[in-house]
PDB file of C-alpha atoms in Angstrom:
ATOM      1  CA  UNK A 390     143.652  71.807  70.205  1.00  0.00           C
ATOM      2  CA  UNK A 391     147.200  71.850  71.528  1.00  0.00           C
ATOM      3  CA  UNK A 392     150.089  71.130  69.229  1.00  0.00           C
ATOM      4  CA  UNK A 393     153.062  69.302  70.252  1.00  0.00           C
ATOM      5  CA  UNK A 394     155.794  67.859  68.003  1.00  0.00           C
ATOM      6  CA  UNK A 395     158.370  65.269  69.991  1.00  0.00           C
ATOM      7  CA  UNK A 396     161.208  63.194  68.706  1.00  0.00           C
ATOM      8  CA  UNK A 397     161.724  59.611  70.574  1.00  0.00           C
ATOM      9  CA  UNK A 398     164.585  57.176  69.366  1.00  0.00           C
ATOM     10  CA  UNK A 399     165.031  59.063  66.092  1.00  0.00           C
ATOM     11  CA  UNK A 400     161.017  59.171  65.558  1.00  0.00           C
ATOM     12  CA  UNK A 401     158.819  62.589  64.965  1.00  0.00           C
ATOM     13  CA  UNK A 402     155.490  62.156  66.368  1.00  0.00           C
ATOM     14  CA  UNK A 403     152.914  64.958  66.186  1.00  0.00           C
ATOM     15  CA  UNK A 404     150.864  65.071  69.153  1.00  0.00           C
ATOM     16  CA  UNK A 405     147.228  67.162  69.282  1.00  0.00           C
ATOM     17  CA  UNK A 406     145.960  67.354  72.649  1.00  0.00           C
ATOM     18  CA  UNK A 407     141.854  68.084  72.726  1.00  0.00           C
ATOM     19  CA  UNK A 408     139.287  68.151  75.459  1.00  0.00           C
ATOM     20  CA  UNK A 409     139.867  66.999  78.894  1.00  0.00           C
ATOM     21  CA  UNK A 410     137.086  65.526  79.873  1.00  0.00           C
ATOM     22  CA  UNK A 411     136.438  63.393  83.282  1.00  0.00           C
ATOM     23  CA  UNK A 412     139.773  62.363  83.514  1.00  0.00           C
ATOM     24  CA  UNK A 413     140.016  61.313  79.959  1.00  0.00           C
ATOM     25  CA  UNK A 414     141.658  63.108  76.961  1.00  0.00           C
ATOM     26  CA  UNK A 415     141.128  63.412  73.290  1.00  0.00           C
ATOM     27  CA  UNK A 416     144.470  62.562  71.735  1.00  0.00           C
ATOM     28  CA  UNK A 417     145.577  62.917  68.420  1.00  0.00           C
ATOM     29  CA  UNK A 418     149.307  60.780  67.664  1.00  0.00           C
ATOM     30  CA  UNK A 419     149.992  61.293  63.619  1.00  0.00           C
ATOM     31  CA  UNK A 420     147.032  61.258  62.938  1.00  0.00           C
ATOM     32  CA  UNK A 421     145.730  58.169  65.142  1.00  0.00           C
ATOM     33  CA  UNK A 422     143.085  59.045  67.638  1.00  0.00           C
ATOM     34  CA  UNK A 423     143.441  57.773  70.869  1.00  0.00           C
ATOM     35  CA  UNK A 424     141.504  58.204  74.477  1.00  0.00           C
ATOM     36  CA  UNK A 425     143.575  58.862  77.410  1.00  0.00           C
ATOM     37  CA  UNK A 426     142.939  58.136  80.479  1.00  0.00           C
ATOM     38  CA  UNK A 427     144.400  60.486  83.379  1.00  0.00           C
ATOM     39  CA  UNK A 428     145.403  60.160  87.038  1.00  0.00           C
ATOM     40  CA  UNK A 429     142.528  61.589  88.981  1.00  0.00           C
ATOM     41  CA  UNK A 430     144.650  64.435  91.091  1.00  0.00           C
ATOM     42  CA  UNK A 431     145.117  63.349  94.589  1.00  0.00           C
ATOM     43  CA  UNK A 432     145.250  66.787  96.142  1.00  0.00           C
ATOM     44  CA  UNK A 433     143.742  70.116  94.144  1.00  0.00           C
ATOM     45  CA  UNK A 434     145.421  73.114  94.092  1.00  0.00           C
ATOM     46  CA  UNK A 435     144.346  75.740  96.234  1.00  0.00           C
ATOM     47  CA  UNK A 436     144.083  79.122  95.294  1.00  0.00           C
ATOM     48  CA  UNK A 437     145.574  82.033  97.068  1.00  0.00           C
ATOM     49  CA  UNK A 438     144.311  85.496  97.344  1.00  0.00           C
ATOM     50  CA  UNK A 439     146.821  87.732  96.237  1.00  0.00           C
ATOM     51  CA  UNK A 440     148.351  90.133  99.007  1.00  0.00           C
ATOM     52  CA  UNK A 441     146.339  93.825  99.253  1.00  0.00           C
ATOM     53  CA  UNK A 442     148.729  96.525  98.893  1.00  0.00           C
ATOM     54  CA  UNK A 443     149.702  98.633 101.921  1.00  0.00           C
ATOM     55  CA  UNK A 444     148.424 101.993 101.970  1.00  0.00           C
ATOM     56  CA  UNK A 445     151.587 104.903 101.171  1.00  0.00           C
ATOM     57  CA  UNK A 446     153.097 106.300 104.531  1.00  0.00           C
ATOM     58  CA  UNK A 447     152.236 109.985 105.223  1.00  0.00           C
ATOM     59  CA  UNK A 448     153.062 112.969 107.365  1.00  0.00           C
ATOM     60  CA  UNK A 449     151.351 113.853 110.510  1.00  0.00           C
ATOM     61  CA  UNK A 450     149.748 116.798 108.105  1.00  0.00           C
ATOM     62  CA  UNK A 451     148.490 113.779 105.548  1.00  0.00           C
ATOM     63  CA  UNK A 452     151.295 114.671 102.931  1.00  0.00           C
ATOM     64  CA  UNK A 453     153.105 111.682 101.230  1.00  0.00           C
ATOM     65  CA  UNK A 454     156.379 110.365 101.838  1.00  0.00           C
ATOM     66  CA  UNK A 455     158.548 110.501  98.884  1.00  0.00           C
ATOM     67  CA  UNK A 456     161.961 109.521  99.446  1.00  0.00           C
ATOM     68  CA  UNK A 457     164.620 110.853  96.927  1.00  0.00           C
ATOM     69  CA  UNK A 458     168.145 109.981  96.749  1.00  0.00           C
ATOM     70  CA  UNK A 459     170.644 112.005  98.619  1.00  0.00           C
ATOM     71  CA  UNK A 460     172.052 114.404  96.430  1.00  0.00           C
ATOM     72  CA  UNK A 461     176.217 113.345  96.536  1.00  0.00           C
ATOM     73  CA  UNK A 462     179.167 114.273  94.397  1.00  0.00           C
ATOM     74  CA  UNK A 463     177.621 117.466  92.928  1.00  0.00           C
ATOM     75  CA  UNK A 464     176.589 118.997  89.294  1.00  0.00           C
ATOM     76  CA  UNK A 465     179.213 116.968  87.451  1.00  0.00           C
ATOM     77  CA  UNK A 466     178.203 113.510  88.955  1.00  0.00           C
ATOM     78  CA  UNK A 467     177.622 110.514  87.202  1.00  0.00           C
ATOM     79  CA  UNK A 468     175.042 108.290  88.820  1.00  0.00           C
ATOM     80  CA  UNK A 469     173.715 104.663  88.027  1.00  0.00           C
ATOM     81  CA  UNK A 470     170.392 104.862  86.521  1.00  0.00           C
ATOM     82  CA  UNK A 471     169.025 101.726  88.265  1.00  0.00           C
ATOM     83  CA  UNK A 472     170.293  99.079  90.696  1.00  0.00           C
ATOM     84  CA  UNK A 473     173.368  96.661  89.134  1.00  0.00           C
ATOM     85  CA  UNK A 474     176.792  95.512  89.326  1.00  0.00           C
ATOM     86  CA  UNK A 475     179.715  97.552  87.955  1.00  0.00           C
ATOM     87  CA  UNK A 476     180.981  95.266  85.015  1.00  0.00           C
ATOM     88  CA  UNK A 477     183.689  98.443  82.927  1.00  0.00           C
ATOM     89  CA  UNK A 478     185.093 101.302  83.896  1.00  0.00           C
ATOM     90  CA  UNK A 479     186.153 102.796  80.577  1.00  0.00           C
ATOM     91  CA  UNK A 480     187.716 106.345  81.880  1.00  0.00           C
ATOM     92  CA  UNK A 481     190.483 107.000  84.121  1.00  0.00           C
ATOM     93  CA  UNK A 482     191.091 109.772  86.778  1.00  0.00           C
ATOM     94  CA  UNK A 483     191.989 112.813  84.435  1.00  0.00           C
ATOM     95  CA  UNK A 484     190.418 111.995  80.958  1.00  0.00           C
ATOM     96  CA  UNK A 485     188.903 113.858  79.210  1.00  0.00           C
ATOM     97  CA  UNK A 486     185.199 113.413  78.079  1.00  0.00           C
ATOM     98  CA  UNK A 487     182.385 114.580  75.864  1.00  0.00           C
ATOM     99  CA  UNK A 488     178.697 114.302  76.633  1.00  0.00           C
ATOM    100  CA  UNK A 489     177.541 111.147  75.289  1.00  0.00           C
ATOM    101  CA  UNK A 490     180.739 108.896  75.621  1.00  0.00           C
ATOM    102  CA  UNK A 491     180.307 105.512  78.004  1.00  0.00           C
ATOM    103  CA  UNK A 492     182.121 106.009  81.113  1.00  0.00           C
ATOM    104  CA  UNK A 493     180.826 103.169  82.518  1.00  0.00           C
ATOM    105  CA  UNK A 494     179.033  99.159  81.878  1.00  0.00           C
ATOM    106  CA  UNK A 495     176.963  98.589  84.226  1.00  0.00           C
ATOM    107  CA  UNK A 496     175.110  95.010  84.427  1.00  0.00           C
ATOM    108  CA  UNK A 497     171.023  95.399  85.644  1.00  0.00           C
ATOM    109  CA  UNK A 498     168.376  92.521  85.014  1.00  0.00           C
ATOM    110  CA  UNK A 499     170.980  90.354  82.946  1.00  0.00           C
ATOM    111  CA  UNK A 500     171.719  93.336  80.572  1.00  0.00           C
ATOM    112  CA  UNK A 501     174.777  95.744  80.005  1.00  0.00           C
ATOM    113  CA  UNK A 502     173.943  99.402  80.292  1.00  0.00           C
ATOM    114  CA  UNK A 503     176.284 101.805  78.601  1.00  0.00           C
ATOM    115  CA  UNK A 504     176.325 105.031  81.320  1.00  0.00           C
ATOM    116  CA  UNK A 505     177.034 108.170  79.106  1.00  0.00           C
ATOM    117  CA  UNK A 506     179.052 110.990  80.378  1.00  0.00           C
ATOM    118  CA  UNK A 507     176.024 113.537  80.288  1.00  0.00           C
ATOM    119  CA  UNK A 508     178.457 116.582  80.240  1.00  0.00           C
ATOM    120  CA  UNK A 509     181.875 117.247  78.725  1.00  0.00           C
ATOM    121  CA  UNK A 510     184.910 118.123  81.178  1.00  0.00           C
ATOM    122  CA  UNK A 511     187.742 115.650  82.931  1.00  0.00           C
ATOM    123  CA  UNK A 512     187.252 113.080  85.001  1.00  0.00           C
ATOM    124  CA  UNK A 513     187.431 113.700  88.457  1.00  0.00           C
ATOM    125  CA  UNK A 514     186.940 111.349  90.722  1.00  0.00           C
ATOM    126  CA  UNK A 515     185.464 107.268  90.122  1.00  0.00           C
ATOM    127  CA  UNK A 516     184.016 106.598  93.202  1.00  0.00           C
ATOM    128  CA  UNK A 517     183.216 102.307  92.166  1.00  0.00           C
ATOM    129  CA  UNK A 518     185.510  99.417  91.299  1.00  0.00           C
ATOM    130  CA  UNK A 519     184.975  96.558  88.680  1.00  0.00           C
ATOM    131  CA  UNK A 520     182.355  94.313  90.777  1.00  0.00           C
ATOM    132  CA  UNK A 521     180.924  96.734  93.137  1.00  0.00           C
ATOM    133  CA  UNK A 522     177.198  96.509  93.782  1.00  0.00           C
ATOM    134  CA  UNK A 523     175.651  99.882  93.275  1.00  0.00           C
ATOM    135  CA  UNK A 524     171.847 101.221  93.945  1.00  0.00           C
ATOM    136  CA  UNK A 525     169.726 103.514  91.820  1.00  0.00           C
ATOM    137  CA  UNK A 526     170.801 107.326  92.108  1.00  0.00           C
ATOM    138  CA  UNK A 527     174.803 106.242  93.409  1.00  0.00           C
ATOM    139  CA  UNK A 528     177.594 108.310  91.981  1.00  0.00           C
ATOM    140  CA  UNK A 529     179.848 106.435  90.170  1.00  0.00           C
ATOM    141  CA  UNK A 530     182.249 109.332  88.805  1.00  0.00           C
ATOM    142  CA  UNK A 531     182.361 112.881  89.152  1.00  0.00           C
ATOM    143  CA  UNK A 532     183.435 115.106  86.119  1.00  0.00           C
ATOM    144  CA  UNK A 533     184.784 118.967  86.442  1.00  0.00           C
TER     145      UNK A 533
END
């Protein structure tokens, strides 16, 4: 049995739905059984077979395709971990930074990622804005 619990004009009523049964339903309302009658449904839903998925593209030779990000800014580059907006920049051209302090809040799926400075050195180059869009594998900053 389902459990409900509603509140109508200042009134609690506890509500236990049973079986469903041709059209009619075993209700329980504070304790008070009642049988409910339901709309027979005009139009049932149709099910839909879920889409197959497309086989992997490969070389003429059979190999996979794997695309990889292009490689940009170099060994001191800071790149977004996953797709997001650019919500803090919390360095400026020429600070200095250690490995492990946020450089950058970046906003993915409704959530704020800290992005870490994964090396120590000076900032370089910042290479977003406050609102920029960014993909997965983009350099944000560069550090020396």
């Amino acid at each position: 049995m389902k459990e409900y619990k509603y509140k109508i004009n200042g009134t609690e009523y506890k509500v236990s739905v049973g079986d469903i049964d041709n059209n009619e339903a075993q209700v329980l309302v504070n304790g008070v059984p009642y049988k409910v009658e339901l709309e027979e449904q005009a139009v049932k839903p149709v099910k839909v077979a879920a889409p197959k998925a497309a086989a992997a593209p490969r070389t003429e030779s059979g190999a996979k395709v794997i695309s990889k990000p292009v490689a940009a800014g170099g060994a001191g580059a800071v790149k977004a971990p996953l797709p997001g907006t650019v919500l803090d920049i919390k360095v400026k051209v020429g600070d200095t930074v250690s490995p492990s302090d946020t450089v950058v809040i970046l906003e993915a799926m409704k959530m704020e990622n800290n992005i870490h400075a994964e090396k120590s050195g000076t900032v370089k180059s910042i290479d977003v804005n406050k609102g920029d869009s960014v993909l997965e594998g983009a350099t944000l900053l560069t550090i020396e």
